[in-house]
Amino acid sequence: EADIYQTPRYLVIGTGKKITLECSQTMGHDKMYWYQQDPGMELHLIHYSYGVNSTEKGDLSSESTVSRIRTEHFPLTLESARPSHTSQYLCASSPPAGGPRTDTQYFGPGTRLTVL
Amino acid sequence: EDKVVQSPLSLVVHEGDTVTLNCSYEVTNFRSLLWYKQEKKAPTFLFMLTSSGIEKKSGRLSSILDKKELFSILNITATQTGDSAIYLCAGSNNAGNMLTFGGGTRLMVKP
């Protein structure tokens, strides 16, 4: 199993603030993902990365940005938070191609964001 | 566009019952089908299935894939209240880079 960490776990912040949600994994996984999930709703992919210096937007349009300067670290930034950004943000990673679990994504504990 | 559909949307059973959760998929260049359990927070991995007809089993949970009919089922026998969760299935293509998730089945097991 992957060790994948997200901080903070909970965040309540005012409109207009800049925030960064942290995600780190210690398994050397090359692929990393950010999902947004509202309570009881589907997972929506918002960003992904296949490796260092690789970032792509996902299926769901998002005002957030990501960076991948190090393999283990994939932070997500909102330049100006709005109440519509209130949601749970889940980070995931998966192993390199060729292994038995290459398709499996392992999820972090999530960050529950509330923007007032 | 790839699509994964789960049924039922929700299910309420009593402890000891057996449940079957369904997942149908349309994934271009399909490679594998994954099942996750999501309680209060993040999804946790249950099974990955790549071959048709071979059952994977873990305790009271088992799953099987039918690549001809494009579906998978997840069985839970002798359900317990701790099985209450949302169960997600997801399809992966042969690039293995993306998962297409279904909407989940919400299972509630009553004492």
mmCIF file of C-alpha atoms in Angstrom:
data_model
loop_
_atom_site.group_PDB
_atom_site.id
_atom_site.type_symbol
_atom_site.label_atom_id
_atom_site.label_comp_id
_atom_site.label_asym_id
_atom_site.label_seq_id
_atom_site.Cartn_x
_atom_site.Cartn_y
_atom_site.Cartn_z
ATOM 1 C CA GLU A 1 0.000 0.000 0.000
ATOM 2 C CA ALA A 2 1.108 3.554 -0.681
ATOM 3 C CA ASP A 3 1.802 6.017 2.072
ATOM 4 C CA ILE A 4 0.166 9.208 0.916
ATOM 5 C CA TYR A 5 -0.407 12.240 3.058
ATOM 6 C CA GLN A 6 -2.505 15.333 2.763
ATOM 7 C CA THR A 7 -2.437 18.506 4.825
ATOM 8 C CA PRO A 8 -4.365 20.185 6.164
ATOM 9 C CA ARG A 9 -7.133 17.681 6.833
ATOM 10 C CA TYR A 10 -9.660 20.442 7.434
ATOM 11 C CA LEU A 11 -9.523 24.095 6.394
ATOM 12 C CA VAL A 12 -12.005 26.898 6.909
ATOM 13 C CA ILE A 13 -11.023 30.090 5.151
ATOM 14 C CA GLY A 14 -12.490 33.373 3.997
ATOM 15 C CA THR A 15 -13.273 34.370 0.428
ATOM 16 C CA GLY A 16 -10.368 35.754 -1.557
ATOM 17 C CA LYS A 17 -7.600 33.987 0.343
ATOM 18 C CA LYS A 18 -4.868 32.083 -1.418
ATOM 19 C CA ILE A 19 -4.527 28.484 -0.234
ATOM 20 C CA THR A 20 -2.301 25.536 -0.992
ATOM 21 C CA LEU A 21 -3.352 21.976 -0.292
ATOM 22 C CA GLU A 22 -0.390 19.689 0.234
ATOM 23 C CA CYS A 23 -0.033 16.108 -0.983
ATOM 24 C CA SER A 24 2.997 13.908 -0.535
ATOM 25 C CA GLN A 25 3.696 10.241 -1.125
ATOM 26 C CA THR A 26 6.688 8.204 -0.057
ATOM 27 C CA MET A 27 6.434 5.271 -2.455
ATOM 28 C CA GLY A 28 8.142 6.821 -5.461
ATOM 29 C CA HIS A 29 4.944 6.726 -7.511
ATOM 30 C CA ASP A 30 5.256 8.611 -10.756
ATOM 31 C CA LYS A 31 1.555 9.231 -11.335
ATOM 32 C CA MET A 32 -0.396 11.548 -9.052
ATOM 33 C CA TYR A 33 -3.943 12.876 -9.171
ATOM 34 C CA TRP A 34 -6.257 15.425 -7.580
ATOM 35 C CA TYR A 35 -9.973 14.729 -7.300
ATOM 36 C CA GLN A 36 -12.803 16.898 -6.051
ATOM 37 C CA GLN A 37 -15.741 15.247 -4.332
ATOM 38 C CA ASP A 38 -18.831 16.860 -2.863
ATOM 39 C CA PRO A 39 -20.578 14.916 -0.073
ATOM 40 C CA GLY A 40 -22.348 11.865 -1.449
ATOM 41 C CA MET A 41 -21.356 12.725 -4.976
ATOM 42 C CA GLU A 42 -18.992 11.324 -7.582
ATOM 43 C CA LEU A 43 -15.252 11.768 -7.729
ATOM 44 C CA HIS A 44 -14.204 14.296 -10.343
ATOM 45 C CA LEU A 45 -10.634 14.406 -11.652
ATOM 46 C CA ILE A 46 -9.326 17.977 -11.666
ATOM 47 C CA HIS A 47 -5.555 17.559 -12.202
ATOM 48 C CA TYR A 48 -3.038 14.826 -12.829
ATOM 49 C CA SER A 49 0.664 14.355 -13.342
ATOM 50 C CA TYR A 50 2.675 11.574 -14.951
ATOM 51 C CA GLY A 51 5.942 12.695 -13.409
ATOM 52 C CA VAL A 52 8.155 15.630 -12.546
ATOM 53 C CA ASN A 53 7.332 18.766 -14.569
ATOM 54 C CA SER A 54 4.245 17.070 -16.046
ATOM 55 C CA THR A 55 0.791 18.427 -15.168
ATOM 56 C CA GLU A 56 -2.523 18.172 -16.968
ATOM 57 C CA LYS A 57 -6.072 19.323 -16.347
ATOM 58 C CA GLY A 58 -8.657 16.691 -15.677
ATOM 59 C CA ASP A 59 -12.257 16.234 -16.725
ATOM 60 C CA LEU A 60 -13.710 18.801 -14.359
ATOM 61 C CA SER A 61 -12.835 22.402 -14.990
ATOM 62 C CA SER A 62 -11.132 23.871 -11.961
ATOM 63 C CA GLU A 63 -9.731 27.269 -11.062
ATOM 64 C CA SER A 64 -6.949 25.600 -9.133
ATOM 65 C CA THR A 65 -3.383 25.020 -10.321
ATOM 66 C CA VAL A 66 -0.850 22.325 -9.522
ATOM 67 C CA SER A 67 2.888 21.833 -9.713
ATOM 68 C CA ARG A 68 5.154 18.792 -9.722
ATOM 69 C CA ILE A 69 8.703 19.834 -8.994
ATOM 70 C CA ARG A 70 9.524 16.696 -6.989
ATOM 71 C CA THR A 71 8.275 13.158 -7.509
ATOM 72 C CA GLU A 72 6.868 12.896 -4.025
ATOM 73 C CA HIS A 73 5.078 16.245 -3.850
ATOM 74 C CA PHE A 74 1.979 17.446 -5.761
ATOM 75 C CA PRO A 75 0.488 20.589 -4.211
ATOM 76 C CA LEU A 76 -2.751 22.199 -5.363
ATOM 77 C CA THR A 77 -3.211 25.967 -5.153
ATOM 78 C CA LEU A 78 -6.275 28.181 -5.242
ATOM 79 C CA GLU A 79 -5.222 31.787 -5.860
ATOM 80 C CA SER A 80 -8.485 33.265 -4.624
ATOM 81 C CA ALA A 81 -10.820 30.959 -2.741
ATOM 82 C CA ARG A 82 -14.586 31.277 -3.251
ATOM 83 C CA PRO A 83 -17.541 29.577 -1.532
ATOM 84 C CA SER A 84 -18.029 27.480 -4.700
ATOM 85 C CA HIS A 85 -14.665 25.849 -3.943
ATOM 86 C CA THR A 86 -16.092 24.297 -0.777
ATOM 87 C CA SER A 87 -15.606 20.566 -1.211
ATOM 88 C CA GLN A 88 -13.425 17.604 -0.322
ATOM 89 C CA TYR A 89 -10.153 17.362 -2.219
ATOM 90 C CA LEU A 90 -8.585 13.913 -2.560
ATOM 91 C CA CYS A 91 -5.044 13.251 -3.719
ATOM 92 C CA ALA A 92 -4.042 9.874 -5.149
ATOM 93 C CA SER A 93 -0.966 8.229 -6.594
ATOM 94 C CA SER A 94 -0.256 5.067 -8.551
ATOM 95 C CA PRO A 95 2.837 2.976 -9.236
ATOM 96 C CA PRO A 96 4.916 3.085 -12.419
ATOM 97 C CA ALA A 97 3.936 1.021 -15.442
ATOM 98 C CA GLY A 98 4.934 -2.608 -15.576
ATOM 99 C CA GLY A 99 4.120 -3.648 -12.037
ATOM 100 C CA PRO A 100 1.160 -5.706 -10.839
ATOM 101 C CA ARG A 101 -0.650 -2.755 -9.329
ATOM 102 C CA THR A 102 0.110 -0.126 -11.927
ATOM 103 C CA ASP A 103 -3.573 0.696 -12.474
ATOM 104 C CA THR A 104 -4.360 1.024 -8.790
ATOM 105 C CA GLN A 105 -4.678 4.495 -7.340
ATOM 106 C CA TYR A 106 -4.033 4.898 -3.634
ATOM 107 C CA PHE A 107 -5.788 7.779 -1.956
ATOM 108 C CA GLY A 108 -4.738 10.175 0.739
ATOM 109 C CA PRO A 109 -7.089 11.007 3.634
ATOM 110 C CA GLY A 110 -8.448 14.108 1.913
ATOM 111 C CA THR A 111 -8.730 17.797 2.747
ATOM 112 C CA ARG A 112 -12.161 19.120 3.558
ATOM 113 C CA LEU A 113 -12.216 22.770 2.489
ATOM 114 C CA THR A 114 -14.868 25.273 3.530
ATOM 115 C CA VAL A 115 -14.754 28.769 2.073
ATOM 116 C CA LEU A 116 -16.908 31.292 3.894
ATOM 117 C CA GLU B 1 -16.533 8.915 -23.672
ATOM 118 C CA ASP B 2 -15.751 6.256 -21.086
ATOM 119 C CA LYS B 3 -18.552 5.464 -18.670
ATOM 120 C CA VAL B 4 -18.983 3.342 -15.546
ATOM 121 C CA VAL B 5 -22.440 2.777 -14.085
ATOM 122 C CA GLN B 6 -23.150 1.230 -10.704
ATOM 123 C CA SER B 7 -26.356 -0.191 -9.325
ATOM 124 C CA PRO B 8 -28.182 0.011 -7.103
ATOM 125 C CA LEU B 9 -27.561 3.599 -6.033
ATOM 126 C CA SER B 10 -28.235 2.663 -2.451
ATOM 127 C CA LEU B 11 -29.069 -0.415 -0.459
ATOM 128 C CA VAL B 12 -30.221 -1.033 3.102
ATOM 129 C CA VAL B 13 -29.824 -4.524 4.561
ATOM 130 C CA HIS B 14 -29.626 -6.171 7.960
ATOM 131 C CA GLU B 15 -26.594 -7.770 9.500
ATOM 132 C CA GLY B 16 -26.027 -11.239 8.156
ATOM 133 C CA ASP B 17 -27.571 -10.563 4.771
ATOM 134 C CA THR B 18 -25.664 -11.122 1.530
ATOM 135 C CA VAL B 19 -25.465 -8.285 -0.957
ATOM 136 C CA THR B 20 -24.445 -8.039 -4.594
ATOM 137 C CA LEU B 21 -23.301 -4.752 -6.048
ATOM 138 C CA ASN B 22 -23.196 -4.251 -9.789
ATOM 139 C CA CYS B 23 -20.865 -2.347 -12.056
ATOM 140 C CA SER B 24 -21.103 -2.048 -15.830
ATOM 141 C CA TYR B 25 -18.481 -0.289 -17.868
ATOM 142 C CA GLU B 26 -17.726 1.135 -21.269
ATOM 143 C CA VAL B 27 -14.021 1.920 -21.305
ATOM 144 C CA THR B 28 -12.001 2.267 -24.487
ATOM 145 C CA ASN B 29 -9.071 -0.161 -24.519
ATOM 146 C CA PHE B 30 -10.208 -1.539 -21.194
ATOM 147 C CA ARG B 31 -7.573 -3.188 -19.032
ATOM 148 C CA SER B 32 -8.765 -3.558 -15.459
ATOM 149 C CA LEU B 33 -11.692 -3.000 -13.117
ATOM 150 C CA LEU B 34 -11.095 -1.782 -9.597
ATOM 151 C CA TRP B 35 -13.303 -1.762 -6.508
ATOM 152 C CA TYR B 36 -12.908 0.687 -3.645
ATOM 153 C CA LYS B 37 -14.636 1.134 -0.307
ATOM 154 C CA GLN B 38 -15.212 4.678 0.887
ATOM 155 C CA GLU B 39 -16.289 5.289 4.443
ATOM 156 C CA LYS B 40 -16.087 8.778 5.856
ATOM 157 C CA LYS B 41 -12.982 9.891 4.078
ATOM 158 C CA ALA B 42 -10.864 8.520 1.263
ATOM 159 C CA PRO B 43 -11.503 5.439 -0.884
ATOM 160 C CA THR B 44 -9.534 2.376 0.123
ATOM 161 C CA PHE B 45 -8.554 -0.222 -2.447
ATOM 162 C CA LEU B 46 -10.353 -3.588 -2.399
ATOM 163 C CA PHE B 47 -9.744 -5.476 -5.633
ATOM 164 C CA MET B 48 -8.284 -5.154 -9.081
ATOM 165 C CA LEU B 49 -9.628 -7.520 -11.737
ATOM 166 C CA THR B 50 -8.092 -8.017 -15.130
ATOM 167 C CA SER B 51 -9.197 -11.494 -16.204
ATOM 168 C CA SER B 52 -12.699 -12.669 -16.941
ATOM 169 C CA GLY B 53 -14.231 -15.348 -14.779
ATOM 170 C CA ILE B 54 -11.583 -15.457 -12.078
ATOM 171 C CA GLU B 55 -12.985 -14.639 -8.678
ATOM 172 C CA LYS B 56 -10.972 -12.544 -6.282
ATOM 173 C CA LYS B 57 -11.724 -13.065 -2.635
ATOM 174 C CA SER B 58 -10.831 -11.311 0.575
ATOM 175 C CA GLY B 59 -12.633 -12.571 3.642
ATOM 176 C CA ARG B 60 -16.350 -12.021 3.185
ATOM 177 C CA LEU B 61 -15.838 -9.948 0.033
ATOM 178 C CA SER B 62 -15.474 -11.387 -3.433
ATOM 179 C CA SER B 63 -15.584 -9.988 -6.929
ATOM 180 C CA ILE B 64 -15.647 -11.257 -10.465
ATOM 181 C CA LEU B 65 -15.295 -9.684 -13.893
ATOM 182 C CA ASP B 66 -17.105 -10.538 -17.129
ATOM 183 C CA LYS B 67 -15.233 -8.916 -20.004
ATOM 184 C CA LYS B 68 -17.670 -10.208 -22.584
ATOM 185 C CA GLU B 69 -20.711 -8.612 -20.960
ATOM 186 C CA LEU B 70 -18.686 -5.656 -19.621
ATOM 187 C CA PHE B 71 -19.638 -5.897 -15.979
ATOM 188 C CA SER B 72 -18.378 -6.815 -12.578
ATOM 189 C CA ILE B 73 -20.056 -7.724 -9.318
ATOM 190 C CA LEU B 74 -18.951 -7.321 -5.741
ATOM 191 C CA ASN B 75 -20.427 -9.761 -3.251
ATOM 192 C CA ILE B 76 -20.438 -9.299 0.484
ATOM 193 C CA THR B 77 -21.611 -12.234 2.574
ATOM 194 C CA ALA B 78 -22.685 -12.159 6.222
ATOM 195 C CA THR B 79 -22.732 -8.373 6.206
ATOM 196 C CA GLN B 80 -21.732 -6.429 9.299
ATOM 197 C CA THR B 81 -22.430 -2.845 10.321
ATOM 198 C CA GLY B 82 -18.786 -2.079 9.519
ATOM 199 C CA ASP B 83 -19.495 -2.844 5.870
ATOM 200 C CA SER B 84 -21.622 0.301 5.684
ATOM 201 C CA ALA B 85 -19.905 2.526 3.147
ATOM 202 C CA ILE B 86 -19.989 3.735 -0.415
ATOM 203 C CA TYR B 87 -18.563 1.161 -2.804
ATOM 204 C CA LEU B 88 -16.943 2.552 -5.923
ATOM 205 C CA CYS B 89 -15.907 0.751 -9.045
ATOM 206 C CA ALA B 90 -13.587 2.180 -11.656
ATOM 207 C CA GLY B 91 -12.361 1.113 -15.069
ATOM 208 C CA SER B 92 -8.828 1.525 -16.313
ATOM 209 C CA ASN B 93 -7.641 1.624 -19.901
ATOM 210 C CA ASN B 94 -4.551 -0.104 -21.203
ATOM 211 C CA ALA B 95 -2.431 2.974 -20.691
ATOM 212 C CA GLY B 96 -3.169 2.524 -17.006
ATOM 213 C CA ASN B 97 -3.027 6.225 -16.374
ATOM 214 C CA MET B 98 -6.654 7.046 -15.722
ATOM 215 C CA LEU B 99 -9.541 5.610 -13.803
ATOM 216 C CA THR B 100 -13.142 6.277 -14.773
ATOM 217 C CA PHE B 101 -15.202 6.047 -11.600
ATOM 218 C CA GLY B 102 -18.825 5.064 -11.241
ATOM 219 C CA GLY B 103 -21.175 7.006 -9.040
ATOM 220 C CA GLY B 104 -20.979 4.479 -6.235
ATOM 221 C CA THR B 105 -23.415 2.302 -4.325
ATOM 222 C CA ARG B 106 -24.231 3.456 -0.813
ATOM 223 C CA LEU B 107 -24.627 0.408 1.429
ATOM 224 C CA MET B 108 -26.124 0.658 4.874
ATOM 225 C CA VAL B 109 -26.085 -2.401 7.117
ATOM 226 C CA LYS B 110 -28.477 -2.205 10.066
ATOM 227 C CA PRO B 111 -27.915 -4.158 13.273
#
